[in-house]
């Protein structure tokens, strides 16, 4: 019985350590959440304004193959995010995929119907301006769909932003200095804003997914600790009772 009590004490100590780690990781994720929430808020009004500008698919873009661009995490404990983005990519069924992040890169690269076009790269220190140049080149060869994650409560949803867009021409609008120049500016800013928005949304969703996972892990650890505590008290009481019975028998 003494050995059982000692075993339970060791397990409780281990759970206490795990609980401290998961709680600390949850706090880190919450701090990052606030950071990306501020970034999203900064861009949201500008993105909304550009979405109100009449646009249409670029000429002849529908004849091109499809490329999916996906932002994914570099660190683990985000299986919910990885599964959601992989599922969304397979449902889109693109001809190629640009996988921006190290998580699940090897796994996705082995999926026969997902042709990964880039080398393994990290997303945490990604320069969007450099990525912009890559996407501009891909727009010449592909219809490009950008994955945009959104958190709906504790659920992650993936929508697709079509990037092969141009300014819709209208005889009732005066373009300065002309339509072609205005169209080029629209395509540049629309693409850049879309990339920043999707990147910040992905990082927010990543850290929200990790925070939820760490919160659940902490709650589970607390439940296990409470259960072990009850078992510990029960065994300790049984040992005390047994010792009293032995003493009583000796007196008799």
CSV table of C-alpha atoms in Angstrom, one decimal:
chain,number,residue,atom,x,y,z
A,1,UNK,CA,0.0,0.0,0.0
A,2,UNK,CA,2.9,2.3,0.9
A,3,UNK,CA,4.3,1.7,-2.6
A,4,UNK,CA,1.0,2.6,-4.2
A,5,UNK,CA,0.9,5.9,-2.3
A,6,UNK,CA,4.4,6.7,-3.4
A,7,UNK,CA,3.5,5.9,-7.0
A,8,UNK,CA,0.5,8.2,-6.8
A,9,UNK,CA,2.6,11.0,-5.3
A,10,UNK,CA,5.1,10.7,-8.2
A,11,UNK,CA,2.3,10.8,-10.7
A,12,UNK,CA,0.8,13.9,-9.0
A,13,UNK,CA,4.2,15.6,-9.1
A,14,UNK,CA,4.5,14.8,-12.8
A,15,UNK,CA,1.0,16.1,-13.5
A,16,UNK,CA,1.8,19.3,-11.6
A,17,UNK,CA,4.9,19.9,-13.8
A,18,UNK,CA,2.9,19.2,-17.0
A,19,UNK,CA,0.1,21.5,-15.9
A,20,UNK,CA,2.6,24.4,-15.3
A,21,UNK,CA,4.1,23.9,-18.8
A,22,UNK,CA,0.7,23.8,-20.6
A,23,UNK,CA,-0.6,26.8,-18.6
A,24,UNK,CA,2.6,28.7,-19.5
A,25,UNK,CA,2.2,27.8,-23.2
A,26,UNK,CA,-1.4,28.9,-23.1
A,27,UNK,CA,-0.4,32.3,-21.7
A,28,UNK,CA,2.2,32.7,-24.5
A,29,UNK,CA,-0.4,31.9,-27.1
A,30,UNK,CA,-2.8,34.4,-25.6
A,31,UNK,CA,-0.1,37.1,-25.8
A,32,UNK,CA,0.5,36.3,-29.5
A,33,UNK,CA,-3.3,36.3,-30.1
A,34,UNK,CA,-3.5,39.9,-28.9
A,35,UNK,CA,-0.6,40.8,-31.2
A,36,UNK,CA,-2.2,39.4,-34.3
A,37,UNK,CA,-5.6,40.6,-33.4
A,38,UNK,CA,-4.3,44.1,-33.4
A,39,UNK,CA,-2.7,43.5,-36.8
A,40,UNK,CA,-6.0,42.1,-38.2
A,41,UNK,CA,-7.9,45.2,-36.9
A,42,UNK,CA,-5.4,47.5,-38.6
A,43,UNK,CA,-5.9,45.9,-42.0
A,44,UNK,CA,-9.6,45.1,-41.7
A,45,UNK,CA,-10.9,48.5,-42.8
A,46,UNK,CA,-8.6,48.7,-45.7
A,47,UNK,CA,-9.3,45.2,-46.9
A,48,UNK,CA,-13.1,45.9,-46.6
A,49,UNK,CA,-12.6,49.0,-48.8
A,50,UNK,CA,-10.8,47.1,-51.5
A,51,UNK,CA,-13.5,44.3,-51.4
A,52,UNK,CA,-16.1,47.0,-52.3
A,53,UNK,CA,-14.2,48.0,-55.4
A,54,UNK,CA,-15.9,46.3,-58.5
A,55,UNK,CA,-13.5,43.6,-59.8
A,56,UNK,CA,-13.6,40.6,-62.1
A,57,UNK,CA,-11.5,37.6,-63.1
A,58,UNK,CA,-8.5,38.4,-65.3
A,59,UNK,CA,-8.9,37.7,-69.0
A,60,UNK,CA,-8.1,34.1,-69.9
A,61,UNK,CA,-7.3,33.2,-66.3
A,62,UNK,CA,-9.9,30.4,-66.2
A,63,UNK,CA,-7.9,28.4,-68.7
A,64,UNK,CA,-4.9,28.2,-66.3
A,65,UNK,CA,-4.2,25.4,-63.8
A,66,UNK,CA,-5.1,26.0,-60.1
A,67,UNK,CA,-2.5,26.8,-57.4
A,68,UNK,CA,-3.5,26.8,-53.7
A,69,UNK,CA,-1.5,29.0,-51.4
A,70,UNK,CA,-1.6,27.9,-47.7
A,71,UNK,CA,-0.1,29.5,-44.6
A,72,UNK,CA,0.7,26.8,-42.0
A,73,UNK,CA,2.4,26.8,-38.6
A,74,UNK,CA,6.1,26.0,-37.9
A,75,UNK,CA,5.5,24.7,-34.3
A,76,UNK,CA,3.4,21.8,-33.2
A,77,UNK,CA,0.3,21.3,-30.9
A,78,UNK,CA,-1.9,22.6,-33.7
A,79,UNK,CA,-3.2,19.3,-35.3
A,80,UNK,CA,-6.7,20.9,-35.6
A,81,UNK,CA,-5.3,23.7,-37.8
A,82,UNK,CA,-3.1,21.3,-39.9
A,83,UNK,CA,-6.0,18.9,-40.5
A,84,UNK,CA,-8.4,21.7,-41.4
A,85,UNK,CA,-6.0,23.3,-44.0
A,86,UNK,CA,-5.1,19.9,-45.5
A,87,UNK,CA,-8.7,18.9,-45.8
A,88,UNK,CA,-9.6,22.2,-47.4
A,89,UNK,CA,-6.7,21.9,-49.9
A,90,UNK,CA,-7.8,18.4,-50.9
A,91,UNK,CA,-11.4,19.5,-51.4
A,92,UNK,CA,-10.2,22.4,-53.6
A,93,UNK,CA,-8.3,19.8,-55.6
A,94,UNK,CA,-5.6,22.2,-57.1
A,95,UNK,CA,-3.1,21.2,-59.7
A,96,UNK,CA,-0.3,22.5,-57.4
A,97,UNK,CA,0.1,23.8,-53.8
A,98,UNK,CA,2.4,26.5,-52.2
A,99,UNK,CA,2.9,25.3,-48.6
A,100,UNK,CA,4.1,28.1,-46.5
A,101,UNK,CA,5.2,26.7,-43.1
A,102,UNK,CA,7.2,23.6,-41.9
A,103,UNK,CA,4.3,21.7,-40.2
A,104,UNK,CA,3.1,18.7,-42.2
A,105,UNK,CA,5.3,19.7,-45.2
A,106,UNK,CA,6.7,16.2,-45.6
A,107,UNK,CA,3.3,14.6,-45.2
A,108,UNK,CA,1.6,16.9,-47.7
A,109,UNK,CA,4.5,16.4,-50.1
A,110,UNK,CA,3.8,12.6,-50.2
A,111,UNK,CA,0.1,13.1,-51.1
A,112,UNK,CA,-0.3,12.0,-54.7
A,113,UNK,CA,-2.9,14.6,-55.7
A,114,UNK,CA,-1.1,17.6,-54.0
A,115,UNK,CA,1.9,18.8,-56.0
A,116,UNK,CA,3.9,21.0,-53.7
A,117,UNK,CA,5.8,23.5,-55.8
A,118,UNK,CA,8.1,25.0,-53.1
A,119,UNK,CA,11.0,23.9,-50.9
A,120,UNK,CA,10.3,23.6,-47.1
A,121,UNK,CA,10.2,27.0,-45.5
A,122,UNK,CA,9.2,28.7,-42.3
A,123,UNK,CA,6.2,31.0,-41.9
A,124,UNK,CA,7.0,32.7,-38.6
A,125,UNK,CA,9.6,34.9,-40.1
A,126,UNK,CA,8.1,35.2,-43.6
A,127,UNK,CA,8.6,38.4,-45.5
A,128,UNK,CA,5.3,39.1,-47.2
A,129,UNK,CA,6.9,41.6,-49.7
A,130,UNK,CA,9.2,38.8,-50.9
A,131,UNK,CA,6.2,36.4,-51.1
A,132,UNK,CA,4.4,39.0,-53.1
A,133,UNK,CA,7.0,38.8,-55.9
A,134,UNK,CA,6.6,35.0,-56.0
A,135,UNK,CA,2.8,35.1,-56.2
A,136,UNK,CA,3.0,37.7,-59.0
A,137,UNK,CA,5.0,35.2,-61.1
A,138,UNK,CA,2.6,32.4,-60.2
A,139,UNK,CA,-0.3,34.5,-61.4
A,140,UNK,CA,1.1,34.3,-64.9
A,141,UNK,CA,0.9,30.5,-64.9
A,142,UNK,CA,-2.0,29.6,-62.5
A,143,UNK,CA,-5.3,30.5,-61.1
A,144,UNK,CA,-4.2,31.3,-57.6
A,145,UNK,CA,-6.4,30.6,-54.6
A,146,UNK,CA,-5.3,31.9,-51.2
A,147,UNK,CA,-6.4,30.0,-48.0
A,148,UNK,CA,-7.9,32.4,-45.4
A,149,UNK,CA,-8.5,30.8,-42.0
A,150,UNK,CA,-11.2,32.2,-39.7
A,151,UNK,CA,-12.1,31.1,-36.1
A,152,UNK,CA,-15.8,30.7,-35.4
A,153,UNK,CA,-15.8,30.3,-31.7
A,154,UNK,CA,-13.6,27.2,-31.2
A,155,UNK,CA,-14.1,26.0,-34.7
A,156,UNK,CA,-11.7,26.7,-37.6
A,157,UNK,CA,-13.1,27.5,-41.0
A,158,UNK,CA,-11.1,27.9,-44.3
A,159,UNK,CA,-12.3,30.1,-47.1
A,160,UNK,CA,-10.5,30.7,-50.4
A,161,UNK,CA,-9.6,34.1,-51.9
A,162,UNK,CA,-9.3,34.2,-55.7
A,163,UNK,CA,-6.2,36.3,-56.5
A,164,UNK,CA,-6.5,36.6,-60.4
A,165,UNK,CA,-8.6,39.7,-60.2
A,166,UNK,CA,-8.6,42.9,-62.2
A,167,UNK,CA,-10.4,46.2,-61.9
A,168,UNK,CA,-13.9,46.1,-63.6
A,169,UNK,CA,-14.0,48.7,-66.3
A,170,UNK,CA,-16.9,51.2,-66.3
A,171,UNK,CA,-17.8,54.0,-68.7
A,172,UNK,CA,-19.2,55.9,-65.7
A,173,UNK,CA,-15.9,56.0,-63.8
A,174,UNK,CA,-13.0,58.4,-64.5
A,175,UNK,CA,-9.7,56.6,-64.1
A,176,UNK,CA,-6.5,58.6,-63.2
A,177,UNK,CA,-4.4,58.8,-65.2
A,178,UNK,CA,-6.1,56.0,-67.2
A,179,UNK,CA,-7.8,52.6,-66.7
A,180,UNK,CA,-4.6,50.6,-67.3
A,181,UNK,CA,-2.6,52.5,-64.7
A,182,UNK,CA,-5.5,52.3,-62.2
A,183,UNK,CA,-5.9,48.6,-62.9
A,184,UNK,CA,-2.2,47.9,-62.2
A,185,UNK,CA,-2.4,49.8,-58.9
A,186,UNK,CA,-5.5,47.9,-57.9
A,187,UNK,CA,-3.9,44.5,-58.7
A,188,UNK,CA,-0.8,45.3,-56.7
A,189,UNK,CA,-2.5,46.6,-53.6
A,190,UNK,CA,-5.3,44.0,-53.7
A,191,UNK,CA,-2.7,41.2,-53.8
A,192,UNK,CA,-0.5,42.7,-51.1
A,193,UNK,CA,-3.5,43.3,-48.8
A,194,UNK,CA,-4.9,39.8,-49.4
A,195,UNK,CA,-1.5,38.2,-48.5
A,196,UNK,CA,-1.1,40.3,-45.3
A,197,UNK,CA,-4.7,39.6,-44.3
A,198,UNK,CA,-4.5,35.8,-44.9
A,199,UNK,CA,-1.1,35.7,-43.1
A,200,UNK,CA,-2.4,37.5,-40.0
A,201,UNK,CA,-5.6,35.5,-40.0
A,202,UNK,CA,-3.5,32.3,-40.2
A,203,UNK,CA,-1.3,33.2,-37.3
A,204,UNK,CA,-4.2,34.3,-35.2
A,205,UNK,CA,-6.0,31.0,-35.9
A,206,UNK,CA,-2.8,29.0,-35.2
A,207,UNK,CA,-2.4,30.5,-31.8
A,208,UNK,CA,-6.1,30.3,-31.0
A,209,UNK,CA,-5.9,26.6,-31.9
A,210,UNK,CA,-2.8,26.1,-29.7
A,211,UNK,CA,-4.4,28.1,-26.8
A,212,UNK,CA,-7.5,25.9,-26.9
A,213,UNK,CA,-5.3,22.7,-27.0
A,214,UNK,CA,-3.3,23.9,-24.0
A,215,UNK,CA,-6.4,25.0,-22.1
A,216,UNK,CA,-7.9,21.5,-22.6
A,217,UNK,CA,-4.6,19.9,-21.6
A,218,UNK,CA,-4.4,22.0,-18.4
A,219,UNK,CA,-8.1,21.1,-17.6
A,220,UNK,CA,-7.4,17.4,-18.1
A,221,UNK,CA,-4.3,17.6,-15.9
A,222,UNK,CA,-6.3,19.3,-13.2
A,223,UNK,CA,-9.0,16.6,-13.4
A,224,UNK,CA,-6.3,13.8,-13.2
A,225,UNK,CA,-4.7,15.6,-10.2
A,226,UNK,CA,-8.0,15.8,-8.4
A,227,UNK,CA,-8.8,12.1,-9.1
A,228,UNK,CA,-5.3,11.1,-7.9
A,229,UNK,CA,-5.7,13.3,-4.9
A,230,UNK,CA,-8.9,11.5,-3.9
A,231,UNK,CA,-7.2,8.2,-4.5
A,232,UNK,CA,-4.2,9.2,-2.4
A,233,UNK,CA,-6.4,10.3,0.5
A,234,UNK,CA,-8.3,7.1,0.3
A,235,UNK,CA,-5.2,4.9,0.4
A,236,UNK,CA,-3.7,7.0,3.2
A,237,UNK,CA,-6.9,6.6,5.2
A,238,UNK,CA,-6.9,2.9,4.6
A,239,UNK,CA,-3.3,2.7,5.8
A,240,UNK,CA,-4.1,4.6,8.9
A,241,UNK,CA,-7.0,2.3,9.6
A,242,UNK,CA,-4.9,-0.7,9.1
A,243,UNK,CA,-2.2,0.6,11.5
A,244,UNK,CA,-4.9,1.3,14.1
A,245,UNK,CA,-6.2,-2.3,13.7
A,246,UNK,CA,-2.7,-3.7,14.2
A,247,UNK,CA,-2.2,-1.6,17.3
A,248,UNK,CA,-5.5,-2.7,18.7
A,249,UNK,CA,-4.7,-6.3,18.0
A,250,UNK,CA,-1.4,-6.0,19.8
A,251,UNK,CA,-3.0,-4.5,22.9
A,252,UNK,CA,-5.5,-7.3,23.1
